Structure formats: C-alpha cells, structure tokens
Amino acid sequence: MRVVLLGAPGAGKGTQCKRMVDKYNVQHLSSGDILRTERAEGTELGAQAQDYMDSGRLVPDDLIVKMMAGAVAKAPESGYVLDGFPRTVNQAEELDKSLASDGRKIDAVVNLQIDDSIIMERMTGRRSCPKCGAIYHVKNLKPKVEGKCDNDGEELMQRPDDKPEVVKKRLETYHEQTEPVVGYYKQHACVLEVDASAAADEVGTKLVAMLDALAGC
Ligand code: AP5
C-alpha cells in the first residue's frame, strides 16, 4: 500500500502515521523527520535545510525531491505512508513521474482537514521523543510520566518550529503552497477526506475504515 497523508501543520499526520504503520505494516516516511535527522547528524543537507525549517518556509523542491526519492527507493515491498511530502504541486508531479517509471502509483491520498483555529494549541502543546519519535501533547495525549517517553523513558522535547510566530508562518506557507496539492491529487488519484478535529482515536478509526474500503474508491 502506498499512501500520501496531507494536512496542515498539526493536523495529526505524524500521530495517524504511527497508527497506520502498526495496522498495515507499512513504513512511515516523514520528510520532516528525515530532515531533522540530517540536521542532528550535521550533514550538508541538514545545514542547507536549517534556516528554511526554523523560519517556517519550505526547503527547496530539488533538495526534497532527491531526498525523498532515496527514501522511497529503500522502502519495503509492503509499502509506505508519506508524511509531509509532497508539499508542492511540483513535488507531487516529480513523485508521480518517478513512480510511473517503475509502473507504480499512489494508491490513496488522505487529506486531514482541520481549521486553523485548532492548530495553535496542538502545536504549542506538542512534545516528542528525540529517540523513537513518539508524539505526545501536554493536554490531549499525555505520557504516563510527565515529560518522559512511554516507550523508552527519554526526556521529551519541544520542536523549535513550534513557537507561535513560526507556527503562524508555517500555516501561511501551507495555505499558499501545499493546499493546491489536494487539488492536484483530486485530478490524479483517490482522495479520502477525513475530519481531523475529532479526538486522535476517532480520527484513526475513520481513517482505517476508509482505507479498508479502498476497493470501492
Ligand atoms: P514537518 O515535520 O513535516 O511538519 P508539519 O507538516 O508542519 O507537520 P507537523 O509534524 O508539525 O504536524 P503533524 O500534522 O504531523 O501533527 P502531529 O501528529 O505531530 O515539517 C517541518 C519543516 O520541514 C517544514 O516547515 C519545512 O520547512 C520542512 N519540510 C518538510 N517536508 C518538506 C517538503 N516536502 N518540502 C519542503 N520542505 C519540507 O500532531 C500535532 C500535535 O497535536 C501533537 O502534540 C499531537 O499529540 C496532537 N494531536 C494530534 N492529533 C490530535 C487530535 N486528533 N486531537 C488532539 N490532539 C491531537
């Protein structure tokens, strides 16, 4: 199964991807996580991406397309869920071209719909584990022990781009450059619209039911 998960920053893409990995045995390919690993490892790509990420702008398409082509090529036969990529129409076209050259295509695109007014609270309350990537929220999805990851006890951290002023810019960037990707896929793929404002478990249940019913799409 090859799925693209679209949605504004904080819509819950990472949260839902973790559920899809367990349910469908697919690999979670998050462009944001890959970029953060590149930065942590001090690579040239990480250095090139840094200013864009910290100011809420998109990293240039050529760098991202190359990086994600490498990740997709290494993904298992069971498939993957793309989180945060593609984020421009150009990236979507490049992805489709590269899949078509292997006789493949995206099976489904899930669009997590959410109002901007809900996003700020989700982003500023997000905490994540630097070791395993688990995602929590100080109010909505608390870890068992405050500030510690349930999986490995690691100290939870706040992402630098979750500051209110950067979140505001990320939302602007999303509306200008990423929302048109939904329109692109409506012409080229099967798009499943999911209301992402409900509780995470409810969103996950709906999403899985829609993917299970894919044959009817
Ligand atoms: P990236 O890491 O992809 O960030 P994003 O898309 O802005 O998305 P987030 O990871 O912030 O949010 P999410 O939707 O995954 O929400 P989450 O599940 O964590 O990108 C970062 C940067 O990298 C970009 O700004 C850009 O610079 C660069 N970049 C990445 N990809 C790129 C590309 N393709 N091209 C160019 N540049 C690129 O949930 C958020 C919080 O809400 C959590 O605390 C969670 O617990 C909580 N929550 C989740 N669901 C619910 C729910 N249903 N109810 C209540 N709380 C919930």
JSON list of C-alpha atoms in Angstrom, two decimals, residues 25-201:
[
{"chain": "A", "resi": 25, "resn": "ASN", "atom": "CA", "xyz": [2.84, -2.95, 8.19]},
{"chain": "A", "resi": 26, "resn": "VAL", "atom": "CA", "xyz": [3.95, -0.03, 6.02]},
{"chain": "A", "resi": 27, "resn": "GLN", "atom": "CA", "xyz": [6.96, 2.24, 6.52]},
{"chain": "A", "resi": 28, "resn": "HIS", "atom": "CA", "xyz": [6.44, 5.79, 7.81]},
{"chain": "A", "resi": 29, "resn": "LEU", "atom": "CA", "xyz": [8.39, 8.17, 5.57]},
{"chain": "A", "resi": 30, "resn": "SER", "atom": "CA", "xyz": [8.26, 11.65, 7.12]},
{"chain": "A", "resi": 31, "resn": "SER", "atom": "CA", "xyz": [10.15, 14.34, 5.21]},
{"chain": "A", "resi": 32, "resn": "GLY", "atom": "CA", "xyz": [10.25, 16.47, 8.39]},
{"chain": "A", "resi": 33, "resn": "ASP", "atom": "CA", "xyz": [11.72, 13.61, 10.47]},
{"chain": "A", "resi": 34, "resn": "ILE", "atom": "CA", "xyz": [14.31, 12.81, 7.78]},
{"chain": "A", "resi": 35, "resn": "LEU", "atom": "CA", "xyz": [15.33, 16.50, 7.65]},
{"chain": "A", "resi": 36, "resn": "ARG", "atom": "CA", "xyz": [15.60, 16.66, 11.45]},
{"chain": "A", "resi": 37, "resn": "THR", "atom": "CA", "xyz": [17.83, 13.55, 11.42]},
{"chain": "A", "resi": 38, "resn": "GLU", "atom": "CA", "xyz": [20.03, 15.16, 8.72]},
{"chain": "A", "resi": 39, "resn": "ARG", "atom": "CA", "xyz": [20.34, 18.25, 10.93]},
{"chain": "A", "resi": 40, "resn": "ALA", "atom": "CA", "xyz": [21.14, 16.21, 14.05]},
{"chain": "A", "resi": 41, "resn": "GLU", "atom": "CA", "xyz": [23.84, 14.35, 12.10]},
{"chain": "A", "resi": 42, "resn": "GLY", "atom": "CA", "xyz": [25.32, 17.64, 10.82]},
{"chain": "A", "resi": 43, "resn": "THR", "atom": "CA", "xyz": [25.07, 16.73, 7.12]},
{"chain": "A", "resi": 44, "resn": "GLU", "atom": "CA", "xyz": [25.28, 19.26, 4.28]},
{"chain": "A", "resi": 45, "resn": "LEU", "atom": "CA", "xyz": [21.57, 18.73, 3.51]},
{"chain": "A", "resi": 46, "resn": "GLY", "atom": "CA", "xyz": [20.73, 19.35, 7.17]},
{"chain": "A", "resi": 47, "resn": "ALA", "atom": "CA", "xyz": [22.70, 22.62, 7.11]},
{"chain": "A", "resi": 48, "resn": "GLN", "atom": "CA", "xyz": [21.00, 23.71, 3.87]},
{"chain": "A", "resi": 49, "resn": "ALA", "atom": "CA", "xyz": [17.54, 22.98, 5.34]},
{"chain": "A", "resi": 50, "resn": "GLN", "atom": "CA", "xyz": [18.06, 24.64, 8.73]},
{"chain": "A", "resi": 51, "resn": "ASP", "atom": "CA", "xyz": [17.10, 28.26, 8.00]},
{"chain": "A", "resi": 52, "resn": "TYR", "atom": "CA", "xyz": [14.06, 27.27, 5.96]},
{"chain": "A", "resi": 53, "resn": "MET", "atom": "CA", "xyz": [12.72, 24.98, 8.69]},
{"chain": "A", "resi": 54, "resn": "ASP", "atom": "CA", "xyz": [13.35, 27.36, 11.58]},
{"chain": "A", "resi": 55, "resn": "SER", "atom": "CA", "xyz": [11.53, 30.19, 9.82]},
{"chain": "A", "resi": 56, "resn": "GLY", "atom": "CA", "xyz": [8.54, 28.08, 8.67]},
{"chain": "A", "resi": 57, "resn": "ARG", "atom": "CA", "xyz": [9.37, 28.16, 4.95]},
{"chain": "A", "resi": 58, "resn": "LEU", "atom": "CA", "xyz": [9.65, 25.17, 2.63]},
{"chain": "A", "resi": 59, "resn": "VAL", "atom": "CA", "xyz": [13.02, 23.64, 1.84]},
{"chain": "A", "resi": 60, "resn": "PRO", "atom": "CA", "xyz": [13.66, 23.97, -1.95]},
{"chain": "A", "resi": 61, "resn": "ASP", "atom": "CA", "xyz": [12.00, 21.31, -4.12]},
{"chain": "A", "resi": 62, "resn": "ASP", "atom": "CA", "xyz": [15.20, 19.99, -5.72]},
{"chain": "A", "resi": 63, "resn": "LEU", "atom": "CA", "xyz": [16.71, 19.06, -2.32]},
{"chain": "A", "resi": 64, "resn": "ILE", "atom": "CA", "xyz": [13.46, 17.47, -1.07]},
{"chain": "A", "resi": 65, "resn": "VAL", "atom": "CA", "xyz": [12.66, 15.52, -4.25]},
{"chain": "A", "resi": 66, "resn": "LYS", "atom": "CA", "xyz": [16.13, 13.94, -4.26]},
{"chain": "A", "resi": 67, "resn": "MET", "atom": "CA", "xyz": [15.98, 13.13, -0.54]},
{"chain": "A", "resi": 68, "resn": "MET", "atom": "CA", "xyz": [12.51, 11.53, -0.75]},
{"chain": "A", "resi": 69, "resn": "ALA", "atom": "CA", "xyz": [13.31, 9.60, -3.95]},
{"chain": "A", "resi": 70, "resn": "GLY", "atom": "CA", "xyz": [16.10, 7.93, -1.97]},
{"chain": "A", "resi": 71, "resn": "ALA", "atom": "CA", "xyz": [13.76, 7.11, 0.93]},
{"chain": "A", "resi": 72, "resn": "VAL", "atom": "CA", "xyz": [11.01, 5.73, -1.35]},
{"chain": "A", "resi": 73, "resn": "ALA", "atom": "CA", "xyz": [13.54, 3.59, -3.24]},
{"chain": "A", "resi": 74, "resn": "LYS", "atom": "CA", "xyz": [14.60, 1.92, 0.02]},
{"chain": "A", "resi": 75, "resn": "ALA", "atom": "CA", "xyz": [11.02, 1.32, 1.27]},
{"chain": "A", "resi": 76, "resn": "PRO", "atom": "CA", "xyz": [9.81, -2.30, 1.71]},
{"chain": "A", "resi": 77, "resn": "GLU", "atom": "CA", "xyz": [7.51, -4.03, -0.81]},
{"chain": "A", "resi": 78, "resn": "SER", "atom": "CA", "xyz": [4.68, -3.86, 1.76]},
{"chain": "A", "resi": 79, "resn": "GLY", "atom": "CA", "xyz": [4.59, -0.11, 1.05]},
{"chain": "A", "resi": 80, "resn": "TYR", "atom": "CA", "xyz": [4.79, 3.22, 2.85]},
{"chain": "A", "resi": 81, "resn": "VAL", "atom": "CA", "xyz": [2.90, 6.23, 4.06]},
{"chain": "A", "resi": 82, "resn": "LEU", "atom": "CA", "xyz": [4.33, 9.58, 3.02]},
{"chain": "A", "resi": 83, "resn": "ASP", "atom": "CA", "xyz": [4.01, 12.29, 5.69]},
{"chain": "A", "resi": 84, "resn": "GLY", "atom": "CA", "xyz": [4.91, 15.89, 4.75]},
{"chain": "A", "resi": 85, "resn": "PHE", "atom": "CA", "xyz": [5.77, 15.02, 1.16]},
{"chain": "A", "resi": 86, "resn": "PRO", "atom": "CA", "xyz": [4.74, 16.08, -1.45]},
{"chain": "A", "resi": 87, "resn": "ARG", "atom": "CA", "xyz": [4.17, 19.62, -0.26]},
{"chain": "A", "resi": 88, "resn": "THR", "atom": "CA", "xyz": [4.11, 21.49, -3.57]},
{"chain": "A", "resi": 89, "resn": "VAL", "atom": "CA", "xyz": [2.45, 20.61, -6.88]},
{"chain": "A", "resi": 90, "resn": "ASN", "atom": "CA", "xyz": [5.92, 20.33, -8.41]},
{"chain": "A", "resi": 91, "resn": "GLN", "atom": "CA", "xyz": [6.94, 17.75, -5.76]},
{"chain": "A", "resi": 92, "resn": "ALA", "atom": "CA", "xyz": [3.72, 15.77, -6.45]},
{"chain": "A", "resi": 93, "resn": "GLU", "atom": "CA", "xyz": [4.41, 15.75, -10.19]},
{"chain": "A", "resi": 94, "resn": "GLU", "atom": "CA", "xyz": [8.00, 14.60, -9.62]},
{"chain": "A", "resi": 95, "resn": "LEU", "atom": "CA", "xyz": [6.80, 11.81, -7.31]},
{"chain": "A", "resi": 96, "resn": "ASP", "atom": "CA", "xyz": [4.22, 10.62, -9.84]},
{"chain": "A", "resi": 97, "resn": "LYS", "atom": "CA", "xyz": [6.81, 10.66, -12.64]},
{"chain": "A", "resi": 98, "resn": "SER", "atom": "CA", "xyz": [9.29, 8.68, -10.62]},
{"chain": "A", "resi": 99, "resn": "LEU", "atom": "CA", "xyz": [6.66, 6.06, -9.57]},
{"chain": "A", "resi": 100, "resn": "ALA", "atom": "CA", "xyz": [5.34, 5.78, -13.14]},
{"chain": "A", "resi": 101, "resn": "SER", "atom": "CA", "xyz": [8.84, 4.98, -14.40]},
{"chain": "A", "resi": 102, "resn": "ASP", "atom": "CA", "xyz": [8.60, 1.79, -12.25]},
{"chain": "A", "resi": 103, "resn": "GLY", "atom": "CA", "xyz": [4.97, 1.10, -13.31]},
{"chain": "A", "resi": 104, "resn": "ARG", "atom": "CA", "xyz": [3.69, 2.19, -9.87]},
{"chain": "A", "resi": 105, "resn": "LYS", "atom": "CA", "xyz": [1.33, 4.81, -8.47]},
{"chain": "A", "resi": 106, "resn": "ILE", "atom": "CA", "xyz": [-0.02, 6.18, -5.21]},
{"chain": "A", "resi": 107, "resn": "ASP", "atom": "CA", "xyz": [-2.96, 4.03, -4.04]},
{"chain": "A", "resi": 108, "resn": "ALA", "atom": "CA", "xyz": [-4.65, 6.68, -1.89]},
{"chain": "A", "resi": 109, "resn": "VAL", "atom": "CA", "xyz": [-4.26, 10.23, -0.67]},
{"chain": "A", "resi": 110, "resn": "VAL", "atom": "CA", "xyz": [-5.68, 11.03, 2.77]},
{"chain": "A", "resi": 111, "resn": "ASN", "atom": "CA", "xyz": [-6.43, 14.70, 3.43]},
{"chain": "A", "resi": 112, "resn": "LEU", "atom": "CA", "xyz": [-6.69, 15.51, 7.14]},
{"chain": "A", "resi": 113, "resn": "GLN", "atom": "CA", "xyz": [-8.99, 18.53, 7.30]},
{"chain": "A", "resi": 114, "resn": "ILE", "atom": "CA", "xyz": [-8.73, 20.94, 10.20]},
{"chain": "A", "resi": 115, "resn": "ASP", "atom": "CA", "xyz": [-9.50, 24.56, 10.96]},
{"chain": "A", "resi": 116, "resn": "ASP", "atom": "CA", "xyz": [-6.54, 26.90, 11.61]},
{"chain": "A", "resi": 117, "resn": "SER", "atom": "CA", "xyz": [-8.09, 27.94, 14.94]},
{"chain": "A", "resi": 118, "resn": "ILE", "atom": "CA", "xyz": [-7.38, 24.47, 16.44]},
{"chain": "A", "resi": 119, "resn": "ILE", "atom": "CA", "xyz": [-3.79, 24.25, 15.22]},
{"chain": "A", "resi": 120, "resn": "MET", "atom": "CA", "xyz": [-2.01, 26.68, 17.54]},
{"chain": "A", "resi": 121, "resn": "GLU", "atom": "CA", "xyz": [-2.99, 24.83, 20.74]},
{"chain": "A", "resi": 122, "resn": "ARG", "atom": "CA", "xyz": [-1.97, 21.49, 19.23]},
{"chain": "A", "resi": 123, "resn": "MET", "atom": "CA", "xyz": [1.42, 22.73, 18.10]},
{"chain": "A", "resi": 124, "resn": "THR", "atom": "CA", "xyz": [2.46, 24.66, 21.19]},
{"chain": "A", "resi": 125, "resn": "GLY", "atom": "CA", "xyz": [1.44, 21.69, 23.40]},
{"chain": "A", "resi": 126, "resn": "ARG", "atom": "CA", "xyz": [3.23, 19.06, 21.31]},
{"chain": "A", "resi": 127, "resn": "ARG", "atom": "CA", "xyz": [6.12, 17.15, 22.88]},
{"chain": "A", "resi": 128, "resn": "SER", "atom": "CA", "xyz": [8.06, 14.41, 21.11]},
{"chain": "A", "resi": 129, "resn": "CYS", "atom": "CA", "xyz": [10.64, 11.77, 21.89]},
{"chain": "A", "resi": 130, "resn": "PRO", "atom": "CA", "xyz": [14.03, 12.52, 20.29]},
{"chain": "A", "resi": 131, "resn": "LYS", "atom": "CA", "xyz": [14.88, 8.79, 20.36]},
{"chain": "A", "resi": 132, "resn": "CYS", "atom": "CA", "xyz": [11.81, 6.93, 18.99]},
{"chain": "A", "resi": 133, "resn": "GLY", "atom": "CA", "xyz": [9.79, 9.84, 17.53]},
{"chain": "A", "resi": 134, "resn": "ALA", "atom": "CA", "xyz": [6.65, 9.16, 19.64]},
{"chain": "A", "resi": 135, "resn": "ILE", "atom": "CA", "xyz": [4.33, 12.19, 19.71]},
{"chain": "A", "resi": 136, "resn": "TYR", "atom": "CA", "xyz": [2.51, 13.49, 22.81]},
{"chain": "A", "resi": 137, "resn": "HIS", "atom": "CA", "xyz": [0.54, 16.55, 23.84]},
{"chain": "A", "resi": 138, "resn": "VAL", "atom": "CA", "xyz": [0.64, 18.22, 27.25]},
{"chain": "A", "resi": 139, "resn": "LYS", "atom": "CA", "xyz": [-3.18, 18.08, 27.48]},
{"chain": "A", "resi": 140, "resn": "ASN", "atom": "CA", "xyz": [-4.59, 15.77, 24.76]},
{"chain": "A", "resi": 141, "resn": "LEU", "atom": "CA", "xyz": [-2.12, 12.87, 24.65]},
{"chain": "A", "resi": 142, "resn": "LYS", "atom": "CA", "xyz": [-0.16, 12.85, 27.90]},
{"chain": "A", "resi": 143, "resn": "PRO", "atom": "CA", "xyz": [2.68, 10.40, 28.55]},
{"chain": "A", "resi": 144, "resn": "LYS", "atom": "CA", "xyz": [2.28, 8.12, 31.62]},
{"chain": "A", "resi": 145, "resn": "VAL", "atom": "CA", "xyz": [5.09, 10.00, 33.43]},
{"chain": "A", "resi": 146, "resn": "GLU", "atom": "CA", "xyz": [5.18, 13.74, 32.79]},
{"chain": "A", "resi": 147, "resn": "GLY", "atom": "CA", "xyz": [7.97, 14.75, 30.41]},
{"chain": "A", "resi": 148, "resn": "LYS", "atom": "CA", "xyz": [9.15, 11.15, 29.73]},
{"chain": "A", "resi": 149, "resn": "CYS", "atom": "CA", "xyz": [8.54, 8.90, 26.73]},
{"chain": "A", "resi": 150, "resn": "ASP", "atom": "CA", "xyz": [6.34, 5.86, 27.45]},
{"chain": "A", "resi": 151, "resn": "ASN", "atom": "CA", "xyz": [8.45, 3.69, 25.12]},
{"chain": "A", "resi": 152, "resn": "ASP", "atom": "CA", "xyz": [11.98, 4.40, 26.32]},
{"chain": "A", "resi": 153, "resn": "GLY", "atom": "CA", "xyz": [11.87, 6.88, 29.24]},
{"chain": "A", "resi": 154, "resn": "GLU", "atom": "CA", "xyz": [13.70, 9.52, 27.16]},
{"chain": "A", "resi": 155, "resn": "GLU", "atom": "CA", "xyz": [13.20, 13.21, 28.11]},
{"chain": "A", "resi": 156, "resn": "LEU", "atom": "CA", "xyz": [10.52, 14.65, 25.79]},
{"chain": "A", "resi": 157, "resn": "MET", "atom": "CA", "xyz": [11.38, 17.76, 23.77]},
{"chain": "A", "resi": 158, "resn": "GLN", "atom": "CA", "xyz": [9.57, 20.67, 22.11]},
{"chain": "A", "resi": 159, "resn": "ARG", "atom": "CA", "xyz": [10.33, 21.35, 18.44]},
{"chain": "A", "resi": 160, "resn": "PRO", "atom": "CA", "xyz": [11.94, 24.76, 17.80]},
{"chain": "A", "resi": 161, "resn": "ASP", "atom": "CA", "xyz": [9.50, 25.41, 14.94]},
{"chain": "A", "resi": 162, "resn": "ASP", "atom": "CA", "xyz": [6.51, 25.04, 17.30]},
{"chain": "A", "resi": 163, "resn": "LYS", "atom": "CA", "xyz": [6.96, 28.61, 18.61]},
{"chain": "A", "resi": 164, "resn": "PRO", "atom": "CA", "xyz": [3.73, 30.60, 17.93]},
{"chain": "A", "resi": 165, "resn": "GLU", "atom": "CA", "xyz": [5.34, 33.01, 15.41]},
{"chain": "A", "resi": 166, "resn": "VAL", "atom": "CA", "xyz": [6.83, 30.12, 13.38]},
{"chain": "A", "resi": 167, "resn": "VAL", "atom": "CA", "xyz": [3.57, 28.14, 13.51]},
{"chain": "A", "resi": 168, "resn": "LYS", "atom": "CA", "xyz": [1.81, 31.21, 12.05]},
{"chain": "A", "resi": 169, "resn": "LYS", "atom": "CA", "xyz": [4.29, 31.31, 9.15]},
{"chain": "A", "resi": 170, "resn": "ARG", "atom": "CA", "xyz": [4.03, 27.53, 8.61]},
{"chain": "A", "resi": 171, "resn": "LEU", "atom": "CA", "xyz": [0.26, 27.86, 8.29]},
{"chain": "A", "resi": 172, "resn": "GLU", "atom": "CA", "xyz": [0.63, 30.65, 5.72]},
{"chain": "A", "resi": 173, "resn": "THR", "atom": "CA", "xyz": [3.11, 28.51, 3.78]},
{"chain": "A", "resi": 174, "resn": "TYR", "atom": "CA", "xyz": [0.69, 25.57, 3.94]},
{"chain": "A", "resi": 175, "resn": "HIS", "atom": "CA", "xyz": [-2.24, 27.57, 2.51]},
{"chain": "A", "resi": 176, "resn": "GLU", "atom": "CA", "xyz": [-0.14, 29.11, -0.27]},
{"chain": "A", "resi": 177, "resn": "GLN", "atom": "CA", "xyz": [1.95, 26.15, -1.39]},
{"chain": "A", "resi": 178, "resn": "THR", "atom": "CA", "xyz": [0.55, 22.87, -0.04]},
{"chain": "A", "resi": 179, "resn": "GLU", "atom": "CA", "xyz": [-3.23, 23.24, -0.25]},
{"chain": "A", "resi": 180, "resn": "PRO", "atom": "CA", "xyz": [-3.03, 23.23, -4.10]},
{"chain": "A", "resi": 181, "resn": "VAL", "atom": "CA", "xyz": [-1.56, 19.70, -3.82]},
{"chain": "A", "resi": 182, "resn": "VAL", "atom": "CA", "xyz": [-5.02, 18.48, -2.68]},
{"chain": "A", "resi": 183, "resn": "GLY", "atom": "CA", "xyz": [-6.47, 19.87, -5.93]},
{"chain": "A", "resi": 184, "resn": "TYR", "atom": "CA", "xyz": [-3.72, 18.20, -7.94]},
{"chain": "A", "resi": 185, "resn": "TYR", "atom": "CA", "xyz": [-4.47, 14.80, -6.40]},
{"chain": "A", "resi": 186, "resn": "LYS", "atom": "CA", "xyz": [-8.23, 15.21, -6.87]},
{"chain": "A", "resi": 187, "resn": "GLN", "atom": "CA", "xyz": [-7.46, 15.07, -10.59]},
{"chain": "A", "resi": 188, "resn": "HIS", "atom": "CA", "xyz": [-4.90, 12.26, -10.43]},
{"chain": "A", "resi": 189, "resn": "ALA", "atom": "CA", "xyz": [-5.64, 9.93, -7.51]},
{"chain": "A", "resi": 190, "resn": "CYS", "atom": "CA", "xyz": [-8.18, 8.68, -4.98]},
{"chain": "A", "resi": 191, "resn": "VAL", "atom": "CA", "xyz": [-8.53, 11.37, -2.27]},
{"chain": "A", "resi": 192, "resn": "LEU", "atom": "CA", "xyz": [-10.07, 10.43, 1.09]},
{"chain": "A", "resi": 193, "resn": "GLU", "atom": "CA", "xyz": [-11.23, 13.43, 3.15]},
{"chain": "A", "resi": 194, "resn": "VAL", "atom": "CA", "xyz": [-11.05, 12.93, 6.93]},
{"chain": "A", "resi": 195, "resn": "ASP", "atom": "CA", "xyz": [-12.22, 15.37, 9.62]},
{"chain": "A", "resi": 196, "resn": "ALA", "atom": "CA", "xyz": [-9.10, 15.70, 11.80]},
{"chain": "A", "resi": 197, "resn": "SER", "atom": "CA", "xyz": [-10.66, 17.87, 14.51]},
{"chain": "A", "resi": 198, "resn": "ALA", "atom": "CA", "xyz": [-12.02, 14.91, 16.49]},
{"chain": "A", "resi": 199, "resn": "ALA", "atom": "CA", "xyz": [-10.01, 13.01, 19.12]},
{"chain": "A", "resi": 200, "resn": "ALA", "atom": "CA", "xyz": [-6.99, 11.13, 17.74]},
{"chain": "A", "resi": 201, "resn": "ASP", "atom": "CA", "xyz": [-8.54, 7.66, 18.28]}
]
